[in-house]
CSV table of C-alpha atoms (C1' of nucleotides) in Angstrom, one decimal:
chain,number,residue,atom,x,y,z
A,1,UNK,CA,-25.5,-30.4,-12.1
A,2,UNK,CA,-22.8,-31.6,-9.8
A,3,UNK,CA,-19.7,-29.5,-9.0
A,4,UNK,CA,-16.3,-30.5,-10.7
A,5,UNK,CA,-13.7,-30.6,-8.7
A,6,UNK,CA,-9.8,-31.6,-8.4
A,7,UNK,CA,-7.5,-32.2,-5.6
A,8,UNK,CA,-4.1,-31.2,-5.0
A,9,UNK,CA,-2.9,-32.8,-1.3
A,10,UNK,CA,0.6,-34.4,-1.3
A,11,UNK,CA,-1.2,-36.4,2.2
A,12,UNK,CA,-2.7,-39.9,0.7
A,13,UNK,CA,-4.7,-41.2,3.3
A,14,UNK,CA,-6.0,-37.1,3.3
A,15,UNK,CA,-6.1,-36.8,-0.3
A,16,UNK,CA,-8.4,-40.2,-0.2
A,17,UNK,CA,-10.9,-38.8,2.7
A,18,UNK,CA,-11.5,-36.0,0.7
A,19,UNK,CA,-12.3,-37.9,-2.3
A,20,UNK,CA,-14.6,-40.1,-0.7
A,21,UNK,CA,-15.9,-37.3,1.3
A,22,UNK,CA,-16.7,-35.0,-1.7
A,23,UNK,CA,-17.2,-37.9,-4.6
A,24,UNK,CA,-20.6,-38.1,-4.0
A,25,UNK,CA,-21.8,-37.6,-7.8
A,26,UNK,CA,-24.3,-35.7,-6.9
A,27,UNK,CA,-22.7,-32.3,-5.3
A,28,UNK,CA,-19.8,-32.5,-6.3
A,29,UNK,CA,-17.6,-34.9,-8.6
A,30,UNK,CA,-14.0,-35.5,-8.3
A,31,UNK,CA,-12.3,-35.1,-11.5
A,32,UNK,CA,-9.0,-35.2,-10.6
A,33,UNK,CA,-6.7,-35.5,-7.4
A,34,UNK,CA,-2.9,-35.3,-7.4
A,35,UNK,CA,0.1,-35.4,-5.0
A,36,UNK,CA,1.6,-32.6,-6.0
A,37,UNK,CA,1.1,-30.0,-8.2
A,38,UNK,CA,4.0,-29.5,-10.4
A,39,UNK,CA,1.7,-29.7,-13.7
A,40,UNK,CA,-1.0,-28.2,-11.9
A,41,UNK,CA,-2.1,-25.7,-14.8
A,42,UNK,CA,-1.6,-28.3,-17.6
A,43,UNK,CA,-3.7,-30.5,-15.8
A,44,UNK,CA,-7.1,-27.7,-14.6
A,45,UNK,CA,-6.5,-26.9,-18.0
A,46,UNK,CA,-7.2,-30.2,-19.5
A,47,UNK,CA,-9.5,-31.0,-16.4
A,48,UNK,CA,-11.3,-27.9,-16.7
A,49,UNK,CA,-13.2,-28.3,-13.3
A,50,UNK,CA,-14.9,-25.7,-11.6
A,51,UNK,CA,-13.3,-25.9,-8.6
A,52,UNK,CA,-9.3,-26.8,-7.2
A,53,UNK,CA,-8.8,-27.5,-3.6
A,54,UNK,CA,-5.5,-26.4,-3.0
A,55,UNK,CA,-3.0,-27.7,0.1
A,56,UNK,CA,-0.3,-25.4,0.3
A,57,UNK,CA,2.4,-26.9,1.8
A,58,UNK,CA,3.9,-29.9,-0.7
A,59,UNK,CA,7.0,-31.2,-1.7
A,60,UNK,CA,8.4,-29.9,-4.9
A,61,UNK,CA,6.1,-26.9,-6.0
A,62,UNK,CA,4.4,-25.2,-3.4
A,63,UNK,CA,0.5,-24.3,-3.3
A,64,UNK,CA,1.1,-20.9,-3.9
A,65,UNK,CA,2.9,-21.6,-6.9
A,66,UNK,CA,0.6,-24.2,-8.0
A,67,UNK,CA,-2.3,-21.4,-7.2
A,68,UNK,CA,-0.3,-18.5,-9.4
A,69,UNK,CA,0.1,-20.8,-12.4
A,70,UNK,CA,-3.1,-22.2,-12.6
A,71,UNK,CA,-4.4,-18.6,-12.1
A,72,UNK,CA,-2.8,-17.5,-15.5
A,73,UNK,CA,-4.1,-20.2,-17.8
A,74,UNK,CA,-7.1,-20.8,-16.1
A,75,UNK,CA,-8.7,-17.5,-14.5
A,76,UNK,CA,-12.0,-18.2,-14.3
A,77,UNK,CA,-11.6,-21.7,-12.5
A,78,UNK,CA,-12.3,-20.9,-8.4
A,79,UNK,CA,-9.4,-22.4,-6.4
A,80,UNK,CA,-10.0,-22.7,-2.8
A,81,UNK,CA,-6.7,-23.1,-0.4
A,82,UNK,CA,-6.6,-25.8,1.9
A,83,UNK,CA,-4.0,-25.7,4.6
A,84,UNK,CA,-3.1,-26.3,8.2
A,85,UNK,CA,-0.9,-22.9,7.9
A,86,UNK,CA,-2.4,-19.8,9.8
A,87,UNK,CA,0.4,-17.4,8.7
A,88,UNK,CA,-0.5,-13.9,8.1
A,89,UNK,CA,2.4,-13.4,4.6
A,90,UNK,CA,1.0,-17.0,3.7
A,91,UNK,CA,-2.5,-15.8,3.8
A,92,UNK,CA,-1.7,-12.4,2.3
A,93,UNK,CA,0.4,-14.4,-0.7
A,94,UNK,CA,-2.8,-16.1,-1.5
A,95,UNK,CA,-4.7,-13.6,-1.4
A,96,UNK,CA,-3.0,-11.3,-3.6
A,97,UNK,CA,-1.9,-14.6,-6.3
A,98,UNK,CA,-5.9,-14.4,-6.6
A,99,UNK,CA,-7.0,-16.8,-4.2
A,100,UNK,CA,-10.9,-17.4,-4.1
A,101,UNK,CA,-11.1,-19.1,-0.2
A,102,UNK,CA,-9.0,-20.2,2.4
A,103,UNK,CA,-9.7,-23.3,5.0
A,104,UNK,CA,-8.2,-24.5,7.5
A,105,UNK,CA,-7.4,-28.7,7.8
A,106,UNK,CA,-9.5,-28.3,10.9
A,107,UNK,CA,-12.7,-27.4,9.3
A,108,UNK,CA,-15.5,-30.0,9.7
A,109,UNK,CA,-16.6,-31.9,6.8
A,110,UNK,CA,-19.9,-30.3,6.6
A,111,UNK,CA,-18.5,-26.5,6.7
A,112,UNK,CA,-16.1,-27.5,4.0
A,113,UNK,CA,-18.9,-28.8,1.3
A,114,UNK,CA,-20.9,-25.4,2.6
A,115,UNK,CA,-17.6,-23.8,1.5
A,116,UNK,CA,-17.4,-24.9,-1.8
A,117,UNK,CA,-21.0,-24.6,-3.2
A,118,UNK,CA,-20.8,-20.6,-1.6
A,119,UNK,CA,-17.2,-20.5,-3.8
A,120,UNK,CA,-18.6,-21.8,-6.7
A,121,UNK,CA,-21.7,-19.5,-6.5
A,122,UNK,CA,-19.5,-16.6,-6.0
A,123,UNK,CA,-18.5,-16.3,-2.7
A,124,UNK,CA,-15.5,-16.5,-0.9
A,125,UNK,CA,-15.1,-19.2,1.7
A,126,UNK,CA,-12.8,-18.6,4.8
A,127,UNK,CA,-11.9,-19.8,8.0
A,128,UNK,CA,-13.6,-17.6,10.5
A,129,UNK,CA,-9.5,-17.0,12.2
A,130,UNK,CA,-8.3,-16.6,8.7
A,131,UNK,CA,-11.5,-13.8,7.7
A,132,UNK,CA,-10.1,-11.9,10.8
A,133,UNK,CA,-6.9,-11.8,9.9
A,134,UNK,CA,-7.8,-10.6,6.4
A,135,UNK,CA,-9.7,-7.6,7.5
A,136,UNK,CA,-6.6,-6.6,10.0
A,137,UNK,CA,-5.0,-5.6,6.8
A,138,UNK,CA,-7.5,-3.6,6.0
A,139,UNK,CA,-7.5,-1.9,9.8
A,140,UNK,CA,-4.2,-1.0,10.1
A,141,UNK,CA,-4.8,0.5,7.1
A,142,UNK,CA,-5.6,4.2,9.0
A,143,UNK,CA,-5.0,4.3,12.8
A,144,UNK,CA,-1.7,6.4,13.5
A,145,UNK,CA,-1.9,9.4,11.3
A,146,UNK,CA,0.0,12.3,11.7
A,147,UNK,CA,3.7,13.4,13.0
A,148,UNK,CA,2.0,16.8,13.9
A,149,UNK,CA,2.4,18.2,10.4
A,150,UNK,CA,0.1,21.3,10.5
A,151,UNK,CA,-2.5,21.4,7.4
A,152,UNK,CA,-0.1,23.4,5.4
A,153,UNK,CA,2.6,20.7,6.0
A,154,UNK,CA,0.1,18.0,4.9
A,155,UNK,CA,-0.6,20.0,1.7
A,156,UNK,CA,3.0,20.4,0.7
A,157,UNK,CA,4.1,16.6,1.5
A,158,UNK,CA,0.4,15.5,-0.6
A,159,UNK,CA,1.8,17.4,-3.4
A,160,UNK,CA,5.3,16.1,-3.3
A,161,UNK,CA,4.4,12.4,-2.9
A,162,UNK,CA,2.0,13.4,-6.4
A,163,UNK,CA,5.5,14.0,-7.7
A,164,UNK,CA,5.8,17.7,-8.3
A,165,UNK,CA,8.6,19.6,-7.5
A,166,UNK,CA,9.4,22.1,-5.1
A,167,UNK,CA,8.9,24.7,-7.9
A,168,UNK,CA,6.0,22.8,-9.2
A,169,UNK,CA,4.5,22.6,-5.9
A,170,UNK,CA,5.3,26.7,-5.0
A,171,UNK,CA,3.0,27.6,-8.2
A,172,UNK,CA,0.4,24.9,-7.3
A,173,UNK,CA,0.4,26.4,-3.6
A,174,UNK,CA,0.8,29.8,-4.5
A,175,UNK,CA,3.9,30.7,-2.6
A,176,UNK,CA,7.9,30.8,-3.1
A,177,UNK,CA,9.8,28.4,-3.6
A,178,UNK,CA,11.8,29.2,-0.4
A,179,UNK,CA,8.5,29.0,1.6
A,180,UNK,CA,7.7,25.0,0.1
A,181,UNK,CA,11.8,24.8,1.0
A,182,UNK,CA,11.5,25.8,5.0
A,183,UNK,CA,7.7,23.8,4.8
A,184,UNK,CA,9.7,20.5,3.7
A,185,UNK,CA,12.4,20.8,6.0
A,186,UNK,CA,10.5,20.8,9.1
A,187,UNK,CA,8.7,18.1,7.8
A,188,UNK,CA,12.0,16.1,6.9
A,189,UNK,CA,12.4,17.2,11.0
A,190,UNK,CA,9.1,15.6,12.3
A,191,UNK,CA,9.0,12.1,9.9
A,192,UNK,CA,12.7,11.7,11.1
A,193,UNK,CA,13.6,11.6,7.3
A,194,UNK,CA,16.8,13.7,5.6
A,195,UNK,CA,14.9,13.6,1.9
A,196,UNK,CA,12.0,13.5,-0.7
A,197,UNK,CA,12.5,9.9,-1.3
A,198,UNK,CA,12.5,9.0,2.1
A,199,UNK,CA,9.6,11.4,3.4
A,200,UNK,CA,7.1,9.8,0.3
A,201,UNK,CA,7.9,6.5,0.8
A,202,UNK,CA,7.0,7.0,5.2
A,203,UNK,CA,4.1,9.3,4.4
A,204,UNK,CA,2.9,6.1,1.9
A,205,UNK,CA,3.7,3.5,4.5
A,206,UNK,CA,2.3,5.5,7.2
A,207,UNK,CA,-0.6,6.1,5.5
A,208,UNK,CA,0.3,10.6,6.4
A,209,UNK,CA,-1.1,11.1,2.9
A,210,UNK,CA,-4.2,10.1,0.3
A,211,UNK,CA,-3.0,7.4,-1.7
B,1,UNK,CA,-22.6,-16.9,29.5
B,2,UNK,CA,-25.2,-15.2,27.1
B,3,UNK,CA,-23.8,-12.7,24.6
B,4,UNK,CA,-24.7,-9.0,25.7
B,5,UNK,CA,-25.9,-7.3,21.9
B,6,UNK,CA,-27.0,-3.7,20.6
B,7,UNK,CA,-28.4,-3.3,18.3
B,8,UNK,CA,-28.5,0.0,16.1
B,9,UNK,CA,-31.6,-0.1,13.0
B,10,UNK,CA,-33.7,2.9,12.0
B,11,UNK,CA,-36.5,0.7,10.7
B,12,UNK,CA,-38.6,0.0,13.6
B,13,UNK,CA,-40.5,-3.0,12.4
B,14,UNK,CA,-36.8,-4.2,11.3
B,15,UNK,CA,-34.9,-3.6,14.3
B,16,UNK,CA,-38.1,-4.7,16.5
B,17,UNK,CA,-37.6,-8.4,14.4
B,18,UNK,CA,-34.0,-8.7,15.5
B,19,UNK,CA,-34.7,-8.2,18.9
B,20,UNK,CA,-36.8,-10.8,18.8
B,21,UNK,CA,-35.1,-12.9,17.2
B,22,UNK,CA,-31.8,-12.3,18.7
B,23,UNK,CA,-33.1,-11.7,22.8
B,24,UNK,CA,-33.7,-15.0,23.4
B,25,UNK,CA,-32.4,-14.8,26.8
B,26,UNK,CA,-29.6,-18.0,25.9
B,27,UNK,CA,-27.2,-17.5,23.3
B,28,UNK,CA,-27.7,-13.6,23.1
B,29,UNK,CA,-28.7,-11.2,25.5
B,30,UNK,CA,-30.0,-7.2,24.0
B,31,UNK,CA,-29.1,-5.5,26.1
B,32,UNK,CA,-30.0,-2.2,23.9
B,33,UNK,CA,-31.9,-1.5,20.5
B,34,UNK,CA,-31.4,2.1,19.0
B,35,UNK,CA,-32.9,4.1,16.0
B,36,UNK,CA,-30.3,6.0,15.3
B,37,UNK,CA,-26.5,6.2,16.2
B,38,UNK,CA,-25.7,10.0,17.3
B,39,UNK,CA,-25.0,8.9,20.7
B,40,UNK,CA,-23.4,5.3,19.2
B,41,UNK,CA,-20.4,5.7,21.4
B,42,UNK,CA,-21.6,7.2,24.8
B,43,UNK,CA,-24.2,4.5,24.8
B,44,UNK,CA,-21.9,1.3,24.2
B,45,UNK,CA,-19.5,2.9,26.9
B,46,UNK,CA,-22.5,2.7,29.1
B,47,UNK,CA,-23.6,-0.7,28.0
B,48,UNK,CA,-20.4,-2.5,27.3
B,49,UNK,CA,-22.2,-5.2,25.2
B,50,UNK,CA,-20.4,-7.5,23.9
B,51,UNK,CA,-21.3,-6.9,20.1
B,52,UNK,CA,-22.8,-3.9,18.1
B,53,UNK,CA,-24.8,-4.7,14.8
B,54,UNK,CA,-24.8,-1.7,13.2
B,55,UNK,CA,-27.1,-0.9,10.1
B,56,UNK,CA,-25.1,1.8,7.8
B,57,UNK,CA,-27.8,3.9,6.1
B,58,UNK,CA,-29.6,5.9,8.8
B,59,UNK,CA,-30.7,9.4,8.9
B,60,UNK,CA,-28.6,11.9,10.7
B,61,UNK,CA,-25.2,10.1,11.5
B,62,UNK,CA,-24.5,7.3,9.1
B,63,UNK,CA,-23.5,4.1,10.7
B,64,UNK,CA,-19.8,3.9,9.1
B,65,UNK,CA,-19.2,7.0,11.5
B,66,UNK,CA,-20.8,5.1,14.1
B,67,UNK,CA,-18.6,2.3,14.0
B,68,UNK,CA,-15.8,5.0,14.0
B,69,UNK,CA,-17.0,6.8,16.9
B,70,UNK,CA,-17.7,3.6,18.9
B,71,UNK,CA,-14.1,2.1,17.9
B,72,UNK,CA,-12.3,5.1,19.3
B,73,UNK,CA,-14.1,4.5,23.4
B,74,UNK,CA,-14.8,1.2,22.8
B,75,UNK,CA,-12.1,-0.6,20.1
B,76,UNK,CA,-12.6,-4.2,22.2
B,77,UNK,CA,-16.4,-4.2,21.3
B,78,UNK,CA,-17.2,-6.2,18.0
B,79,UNK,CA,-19.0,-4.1,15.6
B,80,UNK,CA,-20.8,-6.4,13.0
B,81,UNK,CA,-22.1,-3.8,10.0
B,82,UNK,CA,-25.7,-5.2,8.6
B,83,UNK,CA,-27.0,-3.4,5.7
B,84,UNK,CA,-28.7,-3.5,2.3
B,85,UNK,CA,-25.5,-1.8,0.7
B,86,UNK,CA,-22.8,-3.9,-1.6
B,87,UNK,CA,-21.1,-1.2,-2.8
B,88,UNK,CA,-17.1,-1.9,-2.9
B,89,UNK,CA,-16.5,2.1,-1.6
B,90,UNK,CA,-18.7,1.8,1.5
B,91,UNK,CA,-16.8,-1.8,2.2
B,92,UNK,CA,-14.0,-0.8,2.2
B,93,UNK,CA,-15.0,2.0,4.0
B,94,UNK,CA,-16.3,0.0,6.8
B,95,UNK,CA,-12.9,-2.4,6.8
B,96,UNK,CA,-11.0,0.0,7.3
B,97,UNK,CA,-12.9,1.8,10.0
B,98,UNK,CA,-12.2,-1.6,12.0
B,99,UNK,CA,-15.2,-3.4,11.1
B,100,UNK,CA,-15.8,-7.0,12.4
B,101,UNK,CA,-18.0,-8.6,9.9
B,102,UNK,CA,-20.0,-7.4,7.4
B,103,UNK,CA,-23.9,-8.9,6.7
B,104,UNK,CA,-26.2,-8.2,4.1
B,105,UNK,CA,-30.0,-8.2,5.1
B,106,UNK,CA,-30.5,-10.6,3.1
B,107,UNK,CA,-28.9,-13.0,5.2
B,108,UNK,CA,-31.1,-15.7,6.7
B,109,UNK,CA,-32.0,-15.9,10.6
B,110,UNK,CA,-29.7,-19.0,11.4
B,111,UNK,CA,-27.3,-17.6,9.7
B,112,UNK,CA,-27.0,-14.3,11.4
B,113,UNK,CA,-26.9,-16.4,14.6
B,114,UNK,CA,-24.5,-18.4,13.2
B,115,UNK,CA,-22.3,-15.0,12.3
B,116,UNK,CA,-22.3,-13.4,15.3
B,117,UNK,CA,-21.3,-16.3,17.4
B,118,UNK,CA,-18.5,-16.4,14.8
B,119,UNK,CA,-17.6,-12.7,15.2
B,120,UNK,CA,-17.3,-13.1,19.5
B,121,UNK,CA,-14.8,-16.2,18.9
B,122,UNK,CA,-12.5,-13.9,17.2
B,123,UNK,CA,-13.8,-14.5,13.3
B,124,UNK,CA,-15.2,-12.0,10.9
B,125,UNK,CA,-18.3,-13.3,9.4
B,126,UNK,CA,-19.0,-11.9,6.1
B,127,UNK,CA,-21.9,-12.4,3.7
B,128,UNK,CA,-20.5,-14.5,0.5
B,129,UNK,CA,-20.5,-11.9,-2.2
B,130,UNK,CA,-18.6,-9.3,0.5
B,131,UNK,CA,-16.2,-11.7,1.1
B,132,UNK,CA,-15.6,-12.0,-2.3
B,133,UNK,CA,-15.3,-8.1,-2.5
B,134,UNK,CA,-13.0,-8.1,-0.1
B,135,UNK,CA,-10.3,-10.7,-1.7
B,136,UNK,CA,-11.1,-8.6,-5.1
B,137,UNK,CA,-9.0,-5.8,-3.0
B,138,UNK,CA,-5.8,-8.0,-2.4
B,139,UNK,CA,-5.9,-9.4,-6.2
B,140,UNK,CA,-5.5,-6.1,-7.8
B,141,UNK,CA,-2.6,-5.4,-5.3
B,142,UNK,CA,0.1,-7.5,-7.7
B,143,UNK,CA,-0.3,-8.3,-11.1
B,144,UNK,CA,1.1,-6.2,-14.0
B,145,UNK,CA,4.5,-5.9,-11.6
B,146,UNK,CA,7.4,-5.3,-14.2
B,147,UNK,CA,7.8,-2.0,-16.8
B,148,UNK,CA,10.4,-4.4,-18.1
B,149,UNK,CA,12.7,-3.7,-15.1
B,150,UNK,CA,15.7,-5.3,-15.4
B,151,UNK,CA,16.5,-7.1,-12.3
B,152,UNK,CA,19.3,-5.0,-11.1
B,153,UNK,CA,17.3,-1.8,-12.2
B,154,UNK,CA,14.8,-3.3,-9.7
B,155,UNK,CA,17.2,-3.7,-6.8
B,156,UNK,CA,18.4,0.2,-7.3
B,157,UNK,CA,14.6,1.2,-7.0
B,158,UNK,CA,14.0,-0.4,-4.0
B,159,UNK,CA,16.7,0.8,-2.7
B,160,UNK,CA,15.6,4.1,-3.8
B,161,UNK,CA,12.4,3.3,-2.0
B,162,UNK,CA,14.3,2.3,0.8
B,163,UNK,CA,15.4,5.8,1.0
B,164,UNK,CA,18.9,6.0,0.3
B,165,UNK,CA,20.8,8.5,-1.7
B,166,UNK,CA,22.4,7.8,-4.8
B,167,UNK,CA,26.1,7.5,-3.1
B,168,UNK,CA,23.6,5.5,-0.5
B,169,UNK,CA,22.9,2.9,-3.0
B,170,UNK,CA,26.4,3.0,-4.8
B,171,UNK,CA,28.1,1.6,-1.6
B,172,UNK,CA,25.3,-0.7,-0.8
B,173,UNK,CA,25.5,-2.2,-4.6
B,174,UNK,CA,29.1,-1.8,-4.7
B,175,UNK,CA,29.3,-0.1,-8.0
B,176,UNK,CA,30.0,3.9,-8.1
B,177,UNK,CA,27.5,6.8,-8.1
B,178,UNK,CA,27.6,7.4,-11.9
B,179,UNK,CA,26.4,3.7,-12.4
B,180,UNK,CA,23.7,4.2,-10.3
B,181,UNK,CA,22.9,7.6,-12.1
B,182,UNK,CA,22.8,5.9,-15.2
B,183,UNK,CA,20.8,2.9,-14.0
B,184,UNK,CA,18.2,5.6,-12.5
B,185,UNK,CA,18.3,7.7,-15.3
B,186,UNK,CA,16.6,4.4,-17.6
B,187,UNK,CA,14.3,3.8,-14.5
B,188,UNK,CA,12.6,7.4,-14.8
B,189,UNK,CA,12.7,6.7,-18.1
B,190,UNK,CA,10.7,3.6,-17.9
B,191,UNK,CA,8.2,4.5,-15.4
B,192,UNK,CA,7.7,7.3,-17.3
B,193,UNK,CA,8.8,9.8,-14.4
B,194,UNK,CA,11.1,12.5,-14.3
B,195,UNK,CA,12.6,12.5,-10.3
B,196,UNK,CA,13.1,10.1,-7.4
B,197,UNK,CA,10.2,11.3,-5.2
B,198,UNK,CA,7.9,10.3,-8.4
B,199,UNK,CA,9.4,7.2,-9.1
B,200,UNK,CA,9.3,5.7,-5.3
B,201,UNK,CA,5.5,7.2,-5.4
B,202,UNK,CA,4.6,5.0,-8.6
B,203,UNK,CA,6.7,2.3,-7.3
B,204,UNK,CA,4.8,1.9,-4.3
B,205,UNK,CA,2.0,2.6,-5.7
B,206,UNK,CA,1.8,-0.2,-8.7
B,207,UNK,CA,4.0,-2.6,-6.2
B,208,UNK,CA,6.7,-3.0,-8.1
B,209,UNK,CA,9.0,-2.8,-4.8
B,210,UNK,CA,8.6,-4.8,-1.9
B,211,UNK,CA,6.6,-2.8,0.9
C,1,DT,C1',-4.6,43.0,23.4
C,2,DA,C1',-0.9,40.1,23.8
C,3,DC,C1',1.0,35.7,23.1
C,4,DA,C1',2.0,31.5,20.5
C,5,DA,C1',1.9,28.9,16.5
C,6,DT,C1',1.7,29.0,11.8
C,7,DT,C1',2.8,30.6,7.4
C,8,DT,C1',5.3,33.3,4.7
C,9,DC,C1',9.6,35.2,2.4
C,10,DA,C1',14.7,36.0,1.6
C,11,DC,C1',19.7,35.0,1.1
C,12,DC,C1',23.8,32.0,1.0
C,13,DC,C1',26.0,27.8,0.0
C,14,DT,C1',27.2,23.1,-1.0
C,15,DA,C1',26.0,18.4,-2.2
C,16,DT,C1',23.1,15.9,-4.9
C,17,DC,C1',20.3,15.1,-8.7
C,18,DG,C1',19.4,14.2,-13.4
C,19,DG,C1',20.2,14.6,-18.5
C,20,DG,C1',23.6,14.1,-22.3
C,21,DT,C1',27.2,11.5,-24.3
C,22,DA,C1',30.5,7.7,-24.9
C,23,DA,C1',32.9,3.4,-24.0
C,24,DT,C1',33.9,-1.3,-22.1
C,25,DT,C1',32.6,-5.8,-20.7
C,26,DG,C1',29.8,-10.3,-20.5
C,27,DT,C1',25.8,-13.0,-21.6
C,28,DG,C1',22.3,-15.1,-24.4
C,29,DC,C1',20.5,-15.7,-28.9
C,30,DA,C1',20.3,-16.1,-34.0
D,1,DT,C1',30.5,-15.5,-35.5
D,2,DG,C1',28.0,-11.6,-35.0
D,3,DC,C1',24.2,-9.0,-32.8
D,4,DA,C1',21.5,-7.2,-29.2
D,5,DC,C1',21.2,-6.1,-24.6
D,6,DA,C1',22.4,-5.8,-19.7
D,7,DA,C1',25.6,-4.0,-16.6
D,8,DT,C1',29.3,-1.3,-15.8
D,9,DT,C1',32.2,3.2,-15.5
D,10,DA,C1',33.4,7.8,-16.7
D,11,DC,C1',33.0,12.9,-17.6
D,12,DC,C1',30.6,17.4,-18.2
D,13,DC,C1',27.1,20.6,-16.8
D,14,DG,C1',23.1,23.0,-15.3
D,15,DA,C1',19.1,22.7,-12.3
D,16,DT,C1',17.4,21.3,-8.0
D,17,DA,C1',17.5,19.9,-3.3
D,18,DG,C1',18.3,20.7,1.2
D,19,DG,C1',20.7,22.9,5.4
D,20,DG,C1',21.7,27.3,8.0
D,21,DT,C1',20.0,31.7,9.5
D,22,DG,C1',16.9,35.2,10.2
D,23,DA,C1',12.6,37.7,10.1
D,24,DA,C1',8.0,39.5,8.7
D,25,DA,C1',3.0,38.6,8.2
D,26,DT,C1',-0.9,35.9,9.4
D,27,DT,C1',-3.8,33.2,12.3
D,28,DG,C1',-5.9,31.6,16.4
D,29,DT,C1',-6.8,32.1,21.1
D,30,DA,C1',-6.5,33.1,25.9
DNA sequence: TACAATTTCACCCTATCGGGTAATTGTGCA
DNA sequence: TGCACAATTACCCGATAGGGTGAAATTGTA
């Protein structure tokens, strides 16, 4: 059974390739395309195709906002972005407003049909740049650990970033509260911090602690 | 210029396949083809290929600490990780280890040719389901945002975050301390936290502030 | 064993934090 | 018009946080 499908490309003569290009009612079949996507959930809703191929930058409502919307009313429906835009916070936006691909205008007709059938079967399509760039959040997700905090030190900040207080954290370490009081204020010293706020939200950041 | 490959697979018959399949003497060159991955990192130094593929489950040193081990001498090599294993822990593992792709056995001969030209042109070929995986990270990263925040009550927090004191955040809002108090005060409440330290941990956390 | 680093504890002191209570505006909604 | 709620300010008060200073006990290591 073919794939249904609907276009969102504010480009015409594009927006036309693509339909002639995936329209082949037998793959695929074009439900829908639109020049911007304004209505974009009313329309997947009524449309109900399995598939959206997303541009991202359009007048009016962008892509993202067109992908967020359509995301609430219609979960389920794969939507694949469809860009010229390499930017690492555009790709992250997507990502996170529940993107299910990402392609790049430069991607060869072929590639892009072998894109869709592997996001309809459950896969997710990218761009080999944009894959890259998606796993570097995930690598700088360790590297630079520690300011020198001994063991001790790293114990005392885990247990303050849980939320506890000093007391709370001198009965859960066994110690004075004095003791967690001189422990936290060289560590204040070595993040370069002058509170609790201030040391959780670096040791987060910095990735100092298990989060 | 023929791609320089090693390869590291306990399974002989296995590993003894992808040699021949991959040492064709034109697109890719293997230049090494080990059973297990103890000495991972001494022996890419030696060989400087220019790709690792790297199976995960092997006996004595698993292949995630391989990759780890050969990242730290070697981090310009591209480590592509080829393994039976789907499980969401040990991908993630492996991104964040620095991975460069991520294959499942499965994966048909063209297509692993296919992949790891991708990986040495700077991509990050990924089987379709562990792509998928992968984007399943980012989705959870932002959806239930608000505990009914009001939008100032949101600007205090992330200042908060930001980690400025009370009389910080007064001047920077240009109200006085006890506003802020009071604005913090229905914040904890809220969150369901009882201090600062817990409430910037949660709000990072559940991304409720910009980080 | 001697030395250095770490971990521990104590005391003092002030600013800040955080809860309680109460009151005044402005805005949107019924 | 009246109500609910957000946002604002104020005051009181006790507990906590965080800096300064000093020193003993523990650990690791040369």
């Amino acid at each position: 059974m073919a794939i249904s499908l609907v276009i969102f490309e504010d480009n015409h003569p594009l927006r036309q390739s693509l339909e002639v290009l995936l329209n082949d009612g037998v793959h695929f079949q074009v439900t829908g395309a639109f020049g911007e996507c304004t209505l974009a959930s009313d329309q997947v809703q009524l449309l109900k195709p399995d598939l959206v191929l997303m541009d991202i930058n359009m007048p009016g409502l962008s892509g993202i906002e067109g992908l967020k919307n359509i995301k609430q009313t219609s979960p389920e429906t794969k939507i694949i972005m469809y860009t010229v835009l390499e930017d690492d916070n555009v790709i992250f936006d997507c990502m996170c407003a529940g993107a299910d691909g990402y392609l790049l205008k430069n991607t060869p007709p072929a590639k892009i049909i072998q894109a869709l059938e592997e996001a309809v079967n459950g896969g997710a399509p990218m761009s080999p740049g944009v894959a890259a760039k998606v796993l570097a959040f995930f690598r700088n997700s360790l590297p630079g650990n520690n300011y020198n905090l001994t063991k001790r030190e790293a114990e005392i900040l885990q247990h303050l970033v849980n939320g506890l207080s000093y007391k709370m954290i001198a009965d859960a370490s066994f110690i004075s509260v004095d003791t967690v009081k001189k422990h936290l204020k060289n560590i204040y010293a070595k993040l370069h911090v002058s509170c609790g706020t201030e040391a959780v939200a670096k040791a987060i950041r910095e990735k100092i602690v298990n989060f």
